[in-house]
Tab-separated table of C-alpha atoms in Angstrom:
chain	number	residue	atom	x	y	z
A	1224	UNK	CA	121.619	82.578	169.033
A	1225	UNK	CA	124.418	84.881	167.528
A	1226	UNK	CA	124.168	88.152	166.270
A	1227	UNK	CA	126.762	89.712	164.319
A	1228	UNK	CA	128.087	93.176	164.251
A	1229	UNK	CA	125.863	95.344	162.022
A	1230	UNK	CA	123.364	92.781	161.254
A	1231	UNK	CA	120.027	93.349	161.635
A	1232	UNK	CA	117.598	90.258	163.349
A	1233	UNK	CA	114.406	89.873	164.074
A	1234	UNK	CA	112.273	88.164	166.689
A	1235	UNK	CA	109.023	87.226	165.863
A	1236	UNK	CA	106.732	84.333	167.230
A	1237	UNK	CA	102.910	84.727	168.979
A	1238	UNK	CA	102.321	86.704	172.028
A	1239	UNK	CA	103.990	85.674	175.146
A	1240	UNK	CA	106.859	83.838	172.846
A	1241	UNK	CA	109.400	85.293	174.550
A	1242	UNK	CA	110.539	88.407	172.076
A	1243	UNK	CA	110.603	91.369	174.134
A	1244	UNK	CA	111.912	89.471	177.113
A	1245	UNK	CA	114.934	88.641	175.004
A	1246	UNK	CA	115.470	91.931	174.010
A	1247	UNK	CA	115.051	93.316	177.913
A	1248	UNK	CA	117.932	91.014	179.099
A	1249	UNK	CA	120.659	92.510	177.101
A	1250	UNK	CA	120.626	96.034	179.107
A	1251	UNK	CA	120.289	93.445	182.208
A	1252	UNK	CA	116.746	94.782	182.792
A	1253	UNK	CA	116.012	91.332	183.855
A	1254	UNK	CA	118.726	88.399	184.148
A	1255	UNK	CA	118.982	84.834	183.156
A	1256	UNK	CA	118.334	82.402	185.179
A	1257	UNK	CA	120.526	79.927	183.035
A	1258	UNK	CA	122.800	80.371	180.101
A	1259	UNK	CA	125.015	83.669	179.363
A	1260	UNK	CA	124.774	87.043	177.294
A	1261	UNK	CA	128.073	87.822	175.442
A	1262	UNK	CA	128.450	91.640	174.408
A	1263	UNK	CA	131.923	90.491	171.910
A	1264	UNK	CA	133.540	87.989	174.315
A	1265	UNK	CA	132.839	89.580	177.325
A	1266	UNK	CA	129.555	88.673	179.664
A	1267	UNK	CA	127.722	90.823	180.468
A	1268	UNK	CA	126.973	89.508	183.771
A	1269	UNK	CA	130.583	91.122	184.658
A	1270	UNK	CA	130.268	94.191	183.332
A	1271	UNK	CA	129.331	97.525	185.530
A	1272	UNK	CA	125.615	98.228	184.408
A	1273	UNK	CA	126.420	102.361	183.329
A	1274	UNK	CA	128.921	100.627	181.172
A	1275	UNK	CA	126.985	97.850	179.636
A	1276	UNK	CA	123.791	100.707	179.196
A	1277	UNK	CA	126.413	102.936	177.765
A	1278	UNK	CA	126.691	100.815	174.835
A	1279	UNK	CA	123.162	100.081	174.350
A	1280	UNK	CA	119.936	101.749	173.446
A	1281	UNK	CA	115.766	100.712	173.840
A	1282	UNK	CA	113.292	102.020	172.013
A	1283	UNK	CA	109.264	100.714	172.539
A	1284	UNK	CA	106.260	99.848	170.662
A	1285	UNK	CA	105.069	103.078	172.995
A	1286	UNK	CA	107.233	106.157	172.444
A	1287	UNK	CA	108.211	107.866	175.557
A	1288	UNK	CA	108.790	111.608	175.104
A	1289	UNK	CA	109.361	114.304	177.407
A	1290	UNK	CA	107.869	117.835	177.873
A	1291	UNK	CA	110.801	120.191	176.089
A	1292	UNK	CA	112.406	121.167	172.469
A	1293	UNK	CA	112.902	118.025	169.372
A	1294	UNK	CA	116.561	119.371	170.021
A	1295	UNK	CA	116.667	117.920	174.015
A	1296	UNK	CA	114.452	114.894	173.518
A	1297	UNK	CA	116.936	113.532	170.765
A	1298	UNK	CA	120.000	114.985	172.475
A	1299	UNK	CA	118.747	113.519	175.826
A	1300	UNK	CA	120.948	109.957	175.296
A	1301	UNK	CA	124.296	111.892	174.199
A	1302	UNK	CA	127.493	112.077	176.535
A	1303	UNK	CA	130.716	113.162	176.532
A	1304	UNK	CA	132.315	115.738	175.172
A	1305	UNK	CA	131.046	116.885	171.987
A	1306	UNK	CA	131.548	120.462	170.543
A	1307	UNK	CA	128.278	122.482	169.002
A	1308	UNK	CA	128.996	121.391	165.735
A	1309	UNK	CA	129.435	117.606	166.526
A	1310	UNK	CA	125.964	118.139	168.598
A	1311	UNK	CA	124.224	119.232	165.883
A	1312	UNK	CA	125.818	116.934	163.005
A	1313	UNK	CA	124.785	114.215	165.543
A	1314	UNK	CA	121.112	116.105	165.989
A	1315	UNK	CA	120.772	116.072	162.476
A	1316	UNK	CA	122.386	112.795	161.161
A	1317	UNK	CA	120.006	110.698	163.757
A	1318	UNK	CA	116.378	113.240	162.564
A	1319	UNK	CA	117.442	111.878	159.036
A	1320	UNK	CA	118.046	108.349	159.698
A	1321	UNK	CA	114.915	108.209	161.746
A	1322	UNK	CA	113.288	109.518	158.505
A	1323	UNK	CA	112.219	113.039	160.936
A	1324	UNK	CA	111.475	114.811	157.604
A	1325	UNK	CA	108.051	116.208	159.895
A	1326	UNK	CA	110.214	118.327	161.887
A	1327	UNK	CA	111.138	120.901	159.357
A	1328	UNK	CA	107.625	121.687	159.334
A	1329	UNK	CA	107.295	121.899	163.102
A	1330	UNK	CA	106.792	126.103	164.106
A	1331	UNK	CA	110.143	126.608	165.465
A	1332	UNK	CA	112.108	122.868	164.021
A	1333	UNK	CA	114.503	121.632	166.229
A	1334	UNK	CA	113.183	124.011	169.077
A	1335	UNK	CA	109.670	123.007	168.794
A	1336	UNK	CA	108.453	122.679	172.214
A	1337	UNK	CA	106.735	118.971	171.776
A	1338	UNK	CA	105.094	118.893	175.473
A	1339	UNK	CA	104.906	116.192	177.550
A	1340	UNK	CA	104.776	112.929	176.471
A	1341	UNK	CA	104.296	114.283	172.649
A	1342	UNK	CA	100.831	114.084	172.439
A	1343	UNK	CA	101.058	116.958	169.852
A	1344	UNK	CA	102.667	114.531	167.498
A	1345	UNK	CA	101.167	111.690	165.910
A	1346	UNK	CA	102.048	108.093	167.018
A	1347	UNK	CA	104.134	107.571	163.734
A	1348	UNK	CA	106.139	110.764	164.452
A	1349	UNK	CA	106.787	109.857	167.808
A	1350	UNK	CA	107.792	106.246	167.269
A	1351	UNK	CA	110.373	107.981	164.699
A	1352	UNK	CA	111.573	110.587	167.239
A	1353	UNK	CA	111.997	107.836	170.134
A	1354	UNK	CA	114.231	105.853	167.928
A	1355	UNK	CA	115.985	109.379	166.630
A	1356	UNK	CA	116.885	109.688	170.089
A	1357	UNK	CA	118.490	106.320	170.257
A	1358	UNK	CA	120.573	106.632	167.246
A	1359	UNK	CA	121.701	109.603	169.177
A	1360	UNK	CA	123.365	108.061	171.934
A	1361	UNK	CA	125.635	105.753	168.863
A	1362	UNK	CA	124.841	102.486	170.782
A	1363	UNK	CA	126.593	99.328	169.492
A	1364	UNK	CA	123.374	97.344	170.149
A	1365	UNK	CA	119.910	98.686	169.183
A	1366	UNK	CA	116.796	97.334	170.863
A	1367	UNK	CA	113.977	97.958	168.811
A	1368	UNK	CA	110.379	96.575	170.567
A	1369	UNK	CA	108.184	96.733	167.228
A	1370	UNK	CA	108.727	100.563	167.131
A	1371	UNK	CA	107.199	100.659	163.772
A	1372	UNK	CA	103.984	99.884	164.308
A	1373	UNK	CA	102.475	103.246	163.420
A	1374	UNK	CA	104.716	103.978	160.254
A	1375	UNK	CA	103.905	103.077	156.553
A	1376	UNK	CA	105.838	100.186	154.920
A	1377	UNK	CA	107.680	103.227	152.450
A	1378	UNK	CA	109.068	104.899	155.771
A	1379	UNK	CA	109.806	101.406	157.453
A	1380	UNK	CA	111.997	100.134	154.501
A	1381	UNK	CA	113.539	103.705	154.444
A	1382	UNK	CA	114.530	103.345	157.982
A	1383	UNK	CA	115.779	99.941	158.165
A	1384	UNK	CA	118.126	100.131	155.302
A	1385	UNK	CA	119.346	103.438	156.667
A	1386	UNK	CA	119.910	101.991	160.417
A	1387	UNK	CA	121.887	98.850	158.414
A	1388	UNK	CA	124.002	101.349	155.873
A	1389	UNK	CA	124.522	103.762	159.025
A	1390	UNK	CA	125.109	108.113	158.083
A	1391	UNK	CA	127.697	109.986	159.637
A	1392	UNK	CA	129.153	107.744	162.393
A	1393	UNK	CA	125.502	106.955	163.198
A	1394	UNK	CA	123.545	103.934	163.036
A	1395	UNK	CA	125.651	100.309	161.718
A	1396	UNK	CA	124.789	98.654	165.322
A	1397	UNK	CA	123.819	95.300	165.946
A	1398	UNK	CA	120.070	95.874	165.772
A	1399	UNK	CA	117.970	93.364	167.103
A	1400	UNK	CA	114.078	94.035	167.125
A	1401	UNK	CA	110.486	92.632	167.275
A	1402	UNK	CA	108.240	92.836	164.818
A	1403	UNK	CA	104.998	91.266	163.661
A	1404	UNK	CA	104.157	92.743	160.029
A	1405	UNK	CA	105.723	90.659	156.987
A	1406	UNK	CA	106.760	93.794	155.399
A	1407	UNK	CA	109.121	94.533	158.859
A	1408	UNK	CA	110.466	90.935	159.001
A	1409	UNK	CA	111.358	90.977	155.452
A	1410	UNK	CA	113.838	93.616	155.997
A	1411	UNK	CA	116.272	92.340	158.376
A	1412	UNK	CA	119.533	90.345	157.735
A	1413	UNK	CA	117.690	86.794	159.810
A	1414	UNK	CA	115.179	86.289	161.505
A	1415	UNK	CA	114.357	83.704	164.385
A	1416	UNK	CA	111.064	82.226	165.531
A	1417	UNK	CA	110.446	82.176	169.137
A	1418	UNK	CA	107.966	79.683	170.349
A	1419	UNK	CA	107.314	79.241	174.427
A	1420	UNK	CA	110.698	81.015	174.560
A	1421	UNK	CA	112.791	78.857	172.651
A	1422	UNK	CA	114.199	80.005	169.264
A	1423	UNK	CA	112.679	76.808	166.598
A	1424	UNK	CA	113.949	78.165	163.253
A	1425	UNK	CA	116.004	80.740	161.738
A	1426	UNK	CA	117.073	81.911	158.674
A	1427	UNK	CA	115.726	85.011	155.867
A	1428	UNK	CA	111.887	85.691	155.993
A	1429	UNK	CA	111.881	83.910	152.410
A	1430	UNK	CA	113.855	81.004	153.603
A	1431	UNK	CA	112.051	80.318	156.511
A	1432	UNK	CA	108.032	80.995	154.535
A	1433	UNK	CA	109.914	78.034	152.072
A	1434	UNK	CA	110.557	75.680	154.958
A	1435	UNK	CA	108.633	76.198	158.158
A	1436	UNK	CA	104.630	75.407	158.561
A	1437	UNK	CA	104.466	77.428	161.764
A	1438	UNK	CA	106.448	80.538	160.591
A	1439	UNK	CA	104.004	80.376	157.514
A	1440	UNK	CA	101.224	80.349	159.011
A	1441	UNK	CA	102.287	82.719	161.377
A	1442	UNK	CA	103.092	85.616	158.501
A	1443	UNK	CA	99.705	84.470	157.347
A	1444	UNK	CA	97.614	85.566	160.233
A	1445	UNK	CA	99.935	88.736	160.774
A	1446	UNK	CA	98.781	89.805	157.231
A	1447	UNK	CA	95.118	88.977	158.243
């Protein structure tokens, strides 16, 4: 399958289909065995793995935080030379796209000491920070592993049209991401159904409800 620049897909199909597989070998986590990954025109079979990682960002169904400040777990991603303002621009740009309104709240904000792993958080708010931190980093391709699995449908729709629209420089990438509620899949640009890891069907949510049994039933069962 294709995916354009900016567009957002998603993967959906059973457990085991195949999804978060896919999504693993485009940072070469694992490689094909058959067939080719282009990043533009270039494989990415060729290209040095810092370079190809450089350009790409993963966030999980489970958030992993670390034991410091919201400021250094968001910032963690981000190199090169930036100056304190551009830092913090970038800081706050990705907190707002990530729909991080919690953090204002937080004792200290930004320098809220979170603790290890972020158990202080709830799972919504860390699913919101992971992905803050990968809008960070200003990745051309965003991995998303159904990261919104602990967020309301309001904040879900607020974040996907905000990673699509882009703020600041941030967000706009080629977002490809799993996702098993209706209201998720509905959101993105395609989406393609995996079964046994083959892609069987693509095309919108409403297109594909309209003319595939197995997609159908599928969204059914999710709702259930």
């Amino acid at each position: 399958f294709k995916a354009f620049a900016g567009e957002v897909v998603a993967l959906v199909g059973a457990t085991g289909s195949g999804k978060s597989t896919a999504l693993t070998l485009v940072p070469r986590f694992y490689s094909p065995t058959s067939g080719r990954i282009l990043l533009g025109r270039e494989d990415i079979a060729d290209m040095p793995l810092p370079v190809l990682r450089a350009q790409t960002a993963f966030v999980f169904e489970e958030a992993v935080l670390f034991s410091g400040t919201v400021r250094q777990n968001v910032l963690m991603g981000v190199r090169g030379e930036y100056s304190e303002e551009e830092l913090e621009q970038t800081l706050t740009g990705a907190l707002e796209l990530a729909a991080c309104d919690f953090v204002a709240d937080l004792p200290e904000g930004v320098d809220t000491v979170i603790g290890e792993e972020g158990l202080s958080l709830s799972g919504g708010q860390r699913q919101r920070l992971s992905l803050a931190r990968a809008l960070a980093k200003r990745p051309s391709v965003l991995l998303l592993d159904d990261p919104f699995s602990a967020l309301d449908v309001n904040t879900e729709e607020r974040i996907i049209t905000g990673l699509r629209e882009g703020l600041e420089g941030l967000g706009g990438a080629t977002t490809l991401l799993t996702a098993h509620r209706p209201s998720t899949v509905a959101l993105a640009d395609r989406v393609l159904l995996m079964i046994d890891g083959t892609v069987v069907a693509e095309g919108t949510h409403a297109e594909l409800m309209d003319s595939s049994e197995q997609y159908r039933q599928l969204m059914t069962m999710e709702e259930g």
